[in-house]
Amino acid sequence: MTTATNTPPPGRAARPPARLPGDLQLVLWLGAAPMLLACLLPWVLLRPNRLAQGEYLHLPPALAVLGGLLALATPLAGRFMPAGVPVLAPAALGLGLWWLGDRTAAAMQGQSEIARASASSGVWLWLLGAAVAVYGAGMVAARLGRWARPLPWLWLPVAAALLLSGHFSDWSVTRELSVQQARFGQELGQHVRLVLSGLGLALLIGAPLAVWASGRERVAGAVLGVANAIQTVPSLALLGLLIAPLSALSNAVPGLRELGVSGIGTAPALTALTLYALLPVLRNGVVALRGVSPGVLDAARGMGMSGAQRFWRVQLPLALPVWLSGVRQAAVLLVGVASVAQLIGAGGLGYFIFSGLQSGAGDLILLGAVPAALLAVLLDQGLRALEQVLGNALGRA
């Protein structure tokens, strides 16, 4: 008895599916629901200044109807015309970004320089729903064939064009950025330095430990146990615990104080970031190195390779894609932990987040939170792409 498959013969394009499976249709409807609700909610909060109470503004009725129709169009296309999903979903996300700039600009007409037009609940719900729809569109595009895979990313050039053209210049976060431009560049650079330095130190410490522990069960248990214990300590508590010993160390060794080591600032922040990144680097390293087939290593040994040659030429290249997955997890984790480091004077994007919390200014919070989220996404996608490239090169995609 043979089982039919949907795999097309070599050289023939995949036939577009007549109807999507239920799980994909559910994803599209889960994206449509927040967008429909967003059409009924306010999109802009107009305030006379950063801290004052303001007025909520809704979409004009015509735009609300248009948004509702577009929200419904994506899941309906998934049912009746799946080829339209990879176009409609990014169109919804691009339209949401357009409306964000357009509605804030309309609200700011005739207002003073200190007035602020903030994105309200409708904007965030629309963008959330559109992002879910784009995620579903990516899965649909994979079923349609290679020609459709770039389509869900059509929103990206639209967003770049809107940003470069100054379309968001009246949005409150953009106005805060124009006021804080010099400080923003400084804190963003510090945030990136903290993340990359912490990740680099974790690799310098964790990579040799993972190699050592991969062939020794007791060592692996002890090393991973310590790393797990560190990971359970909340980031703020760990930063606080590091203040006293580093202060004592800098007082005992004046040379360290001249190098910048003290109880507050960069030194405890880097120490905490390095400790937090150790677990994913160690765990994935041990799993990846142990996961290399013994048969492959036996074949390398039969070819006359020494232990070092087997490691560098066979075991490490085969383990690298899985190991990089742990590095990616560590990098994304450190973006969030680095935001908390501002509380001990280490700087970073947390400066804007905590300044906004202290003054009750939501726009300042977003000025730190949105770039931090984008930085995490960029690191995740960049390292994920590197994983796929290595996996394809080694035949493990």
XYZ file of C-alpha atoms in Angstrom:
397
model
C 0.000 0.000 0.000
C 1.462 3.344 -1.015
C 0.866 6.724 0.564
C 0.243 9.754 -1.639
C 2.295 12.851 -0.987
C 1.965 16.471 -2.002
C 5.622 16.722 -3.034
C 5.819 17.907 -6.669
C 8.125 16.146 -9.128
C 11.579 17.687 -9.531
C 11.525 20.800 -11.669
C 7.795 21.350 -11.303
C 6.410 24.231 -9.229
C 4.281 23.463 -6.191
C 0.542 23.667 -6.873
C -1.183 26.334 -4.749
C -3.403 24.691 -2.118
C -7.141 25.040 -2.731
C -7.791 25.515 0.982
C -5.575 25.993 3.998
C -5.626 23.571 6.942
C -7.565 24.547 10.028
C -4.559 25.515 12.141
C -3.376 28.077 9.575
C -6.866 29.512 9.191
C -7.038 29.823 12.983
C -3.792 31.843 12.998
C -5.239 34.217 10.392
C -8.456 34.673 12.372
C -6.433 35.296 15.531
C -4.732 38.104 13.631
C -8.003 39.506 12.308
C -9.729 39.696 15.714
C -7.428 42.358 17.262
C -7.528 44.381 14.033
C -11.333 44.410 14.041
C -11.357 45.531 17.675
C -8.735 48.202 16.885
C -11.129 49.856 14.434
C -13.502 50.574 17.339
C -10.885 51.851 19.790
C -9.084 55.232 19.924
C -5.924 55.527 17.841
C -4.404 58.747 19.146
C -4.112 60.365 22.566
C -3.619 64.110 22.082
C -2.174 65.946 25.100
C -1.175 69.621 25.498
C 2.188 68.457 26.932
C 4.038 65.272 27.875
C 2.401 64.802 31.298
C -1.051 66.393 31.002
C -4.324 64.548 30.551
C -5.432 64.380 26.954
C -8.211 63.630 24.473
C -8.697 60.267 22.759
C -9.257 60.379 18.994
C -10.779 57.574 16.907
C -10.351 56.698 13.257
C -12.755 58.506 10.902
C -15.713 56.229 10.065
C -14.571 55.669 6.478
C -11.111 54.541 7.594
C -12.605 52.333 10.319
C -14.776 50.564 7.728
C -11.786 50.178 5.401
C -9.742 48.713 8.257
C -12.494 46.265 9.143
C -12.755 45.073 5.542
C -8.988 44.589 5.287
C -8.913 42.742 8.617
C -11.554 40.308 7.333
C -9.985 40.001 3.889
C -6.893 38.124 5.105
C -8.633 35.131 6.813
C -11.298 35.020 4.071
C -8.543 34.849 1.472
C -7.078 31.947 3.447
C -10.350 30.104 2.949
C -11.128 30.955 -0.679
C -7.894 32.259 -2.279
C -4.746 31.358 -0.274
C -2.441 33.044 -2.802
C -3.791 36.417 -1.639
C -2.784 35.955 2.016
C 0.951 36.781 1.603
C -0.043 40.102 0.020
C -2.985 41.113 2.213
C -1.283 40.488 5.580
C 1.767 42.731 4.960
C -0.592 45.293 3.399
C -2.484 45.397 6.720
C 0.735 45.917 8.670
C 1.918 48.627 6.265
C -1.464 50.360 6.461
C -1.291 50.361 10.264
C 2.101 52.060 10.141
C 0.793 54.581 7.624
C -2.207 55.404 9.799
C 0.042 55.842 12.831
C 1.913 58.671 11.103
C -1.139 60.078 9.324
C -3.420 60.213 12.386
C -0.765 61.719 14.677
C 0.024 64.361 12.029
C -3.679 65.197 11.719
C -3.994 65.479 15.516
C -0.986 67.817 15.780
C -2.286 70.364 13.286
C -2.591 73.722 15.039
C -1.019 72.411 18.271
C 1.971 73.859 20.116
C 5.491 72.403 20.019
C 5.121 70.865 23.473
C 1.897 69.033 22.559
C 2.149 65.255 22.161
C 0.158 62.858 19.954
C 0.687 59.349 21.328
C -0.356 56.030 19.857
C -3.382 54.708 21.711
C -4.775 51.194 22.178
C -6.140 50.932 18.633
C -2.681 51.294 17.094
C -1.095 48.625 19.270
C -3.941 46.162 18.769
C -3.868 46.682 14.998
C -0.097 46.185 14.817
C -0.327 43.103 17.034
C -3.044 41.558 14.888
C -1.250 42.450 11.647
C 1.982 40.926 12.969
C 0.138 37.678 13.763
C -1.379 37.754 10.263
C 2.080 38.274 8.718
C 3.365 35.314 10.719
C 0.540 33.205 9.318
C 1.227 34.591 5.850
C 4.801 33.333 6.135
C 3.537 29.799 6.733
C 1.096 30.129 3.835
C 3.862 31.406 1.536
C 5.992 28.362 2.389
C 3.151 26.162 1.079
C 2.695 28.190 -2.092
C 6.280 27.812 -3.273
C 9.561 29.655 -3.489
C 8.096 32.548 -5.490
C 5.795 33.511 -2.596
C 8.292 33.399 0.279
C 9.445 37.058 -0.008
C 5.863 38.395 -0.132
C 5.181 38.471 3.650
C 8.177 40.822 3.981
C 6.661 43.477 1.725
C 5.802 45.559 4.794
C 9.496 46.044 5.559
C 10.364 48.379 2.624
C 7.108 50.231 3.301
C 8.118 50.792 6.933
C 11.613 51.883 5.886
C 10.218 54.350 3.329
C 7.809 55.836 5.873
C 10.568 56.179 8.454
C 13.073 57.775 6.079
C 10.490 60.160 4.667
C 9.669 61.580 8.122
C 6.132 60.201 8.090
C 6.291 59.587 11.861
C 7.675 63.029 12.728
C 4.523 64.034 14.671
C 4.358 60.825 16.712
C 5.191 61.572 20.343
C 8.022 59.014 20.484
C 9.684 60.611 17.449
C 9.367 64.032 19.057
C 10.994 62.731 22.227
C 13.761 61.273 20.090
C 14.405 64.651 18.461
C 14.717 66.226 21.913
C 16.899 63.402 23.306
C 18.834 62.657 20.108
C 22.377 63.012 21.491
C 21.573 61.080 24.672
C 19.744 58.388 22.674
C 22.781 57.654 20.495
C 24.984 57.445 23.585
C 22.664 55.088 25.479
C 21.961 52.889 22.442
C 25.695 52.479 21.882
C 26.191 51.619 25.559
C 23.369 49.071 25.402
C 24.907 47.349 22.380
C 28.351 47.358 24.022
C 26.977 45.784 27.190
C 25.172 43.031 25.266
C 28.078 42.189 22.955
C 30.673 42.361 25.746
C 28.599 40.137 28.041
C 27.971 37.661 25.227
C 31.654 37.642 24.258
C 32.782 36.985 27.827
C 30.185 34.212 28.189
C 31.545 32.565 25.028
C 35.144 32.856 26.237
C 34.218 31.175 29.519
C 31.389 28.892 28.409
C 32.823 27.437 25.193
C 35.877 25.765 26.828
C 33.694 24.595 29.730
C 31.184 23.061 27.312
C 33.963 21.217 25.444
C 35.392 19.944 28.726
C 32.013 18.909 30.123
C 30.700 17.257 26.925
C 32.808 14.151 27.556
C 32.508 14.056 31.347
C 29.115 13.368 32.901
C 29.972 14.554 36.423
C 31.571 17.769 35.195
C 28.555 18.461 32.969
C 26.174 17.961 35.896
C 28.158 20.288 38.160
C 28.690 23.029 35.562
C 25.096 23.028 34.318
C 23.820 22.910 37.897
C 25.732 26.064 38.822
C 24.602 27.828 35.638
C 20.983 26.823 36.326
C 21.218 28.152 39.873
C 22.496 31.517 38.622
C 19.687 31.683 36.077
C 17.055 31.324 38.806
C 18.243 34.498 40.576
C 16.244 37.556 39.392
C 18.345 40.009 37.422
C 17.751 42.917 39.813
C 18.672 40.748 42.807
C 21.849 39.526 41.088
C 22.910 43.096 40.324
C 22.356 44.010 43.968
C 24.315 40.995 45.208
C 27.303 41.989 43.086
C 27.598 45.517 44.536
C 29.203 44.545 47.873
C 31.889 42.089 46.632
C 32.940 44.294 43.716
C 33.111 47.342 45.996
C 35.292 45.407 48.441
C 37.495 44.152 45.600
C 38.023 47.647 44.182
C 38.899 48.980 47.653
C 41.356 46.157 48.273
C 43.024 46.501 44.860
C 43.266 50.207 43.900
C 44.472 49.274 40.424
C 41.091 47.723 39.656
C 39.373 50.960 40.640
C 41.502 52.814 38.104
C 40.308 50.329 35.463
C 36.696 51.174 36.293
C 35.865 48.212 38.539
C 33.501 49.275 41.328
C 30.265 48.262 43.002
C 28.131 50.257 40.572
C 28.430 50.966 36.873
C 29.667 48.780 34.055
C 31.600 46.164 36.067
C 28.657 44.586 37.958
C 26.473 44.892 34.871
C 28.976 42.985 32.705
C 29.444 40.383 35.435
C 25.685 39.786 35.661
C 25.262 39.674 31.884
C 28.081 37.157 31.549
C 26.638 34.920 34.260
C 23.148 35.027 32.728
C 24.449 34.110 29.265
C 26.428 31.098 30.518
C 23.493 28.674 30.812
C 22.274 28.713 27.163
C 25.876 28.728 25.881
C 26.878 25.805 28.111
C 23.694 23.763 27.723
C 23.502 23.965 23.944
C 27.248 23.456 23.633
C 27.161 20.225 25.633
C 24.066 18.942 23.799
C 25.497 19.861 20.387
C 28.876 18.231 20.964
C 27.285 15.084 22.399
C 24.844 14.953 19.507
C 27.496 14.330 16.862
C 27.117 10.764 15.599
C 29.723 8.362 17.062
C 29.877 6.712 13.653
C 31.133 9.921 12.084
C 33.836 10.253 14.735
C 34.809 6.591 14.266
C 35.131 7.184 10.544
C 37.378 10.184 11.184
C 39.464 8.085 13.557
C 39.736 5.388 10.906
C 41.109 8.000 8.495
C 43.973 8.555 10.893
C 42.839 11.853 12.411
C 44.134 12.769 15.833
C 41.820 13.792 18.661
C 42.380 17.497 17.974
C 41.789 17.026 14.245
C 38.560 15.129 14.890
C 37.334 17.940 17.127
C 38.227 20.889 14.869
C 37.444 19.275 11.492
C 34.472 17.048 12.321
C 32.840 17.446 15.730
C 32.840 21.233 16.075
C 31.586 22.015 12.516
C 28.727 19.523 12.920
C 27.814 20.845 16.385
C 28.048 24.531 15.488
C 24.478 25.086 14.152
C 22.926 23.686 17.359
C 25.432 25.564 19.512
C 24.587 28.817 17.761
C 20.975 28.336 18.836
C 22.142 28.733 22.441
C 24.171 31.808 21.535
C 21.047 33.291 19.945
C 18.995 32.628 23.072
C 21.700 34.227 25.213
C 21.886 37.329 23.001
C 18.123 37.931 23.158
C 18.134 37.378 26.930
C 20.942 39.888 27.444
C 19.076 42.655 25.588
C 16.425 42.555 28.303
C 18.815 42.174 31.237
C 20.935 45.086 29.975
C 17.880 47.342 30.284
C 17.782 46.690 34.032
C 21.486 47.573 34.370
C 20.582 51.278 34.318
C 19.462 50.897 37.941
C 23.104 50.491 39.009
C 24.405 53.259 36.762
C 25.544 51.150 33.791
C 23.524 53.143 31.249
C 21.802 51.707 28.202
C 18.267 52.019 26.885
C 16.984 51.384 30.393
C 17.806 55.045 31.079
C 14.739 56.118 29.065
C 12.538 53.315 30.415
C 13.174 54.160 34.070
C 13.148 57.923 33.455
C 9.720 57.520 31.890
C 8.509 55.391 34.792
C 9.701 57.927 37.348
C 8.063 60.877 35.593
C 4.970 59.060 34.322
C 5.936 59.791 30.691
C 4.889 56.865 28.508
C 6.642 58.286 25.448
C 10.019 58.106 27.196
C 9.330 54.502 28.151
C 8.649 53.655 24.506
C 11.805 55.502 23.439
C 13.762 52.895 25.382
C 11.496 49.862 25.036
C 10.855 49.936 21.273
C 14.557 50.106 20.243
C 15.381 47.375 22.789
C 12.693 45.129 21.286
C 13.914 45.841 17.754
C 17.502 45.118 18.799
C 16.425 41.757 20.226
C 14.545 40.904 17.020
C 17.513 41.890 14.828
C 19.916 39.781 16.890
C 17.520 36.842 16.869
C 16.929 36.965 13.122
C 20.599 37.553 12.284
C 21.807 34.610 14.354
C 18.903 32.450 13.141
C 19.941 33.163 9.546
C 23.518 32.187 10.438
C 22.208 28.925 11.921
C 20.345 28.152 8.699
C 23.360 28.985 6.526
C 25.590 26.682 8.557
C 22.915 24.011 8.655
C 22.525 24.105 4.882
C 26.289 24.075 4.352
C 26.621 21.012 6.562
C 23.596 19.220 5.161
C 21.530 19.582 8.360
C 18.860 22.057 7.251
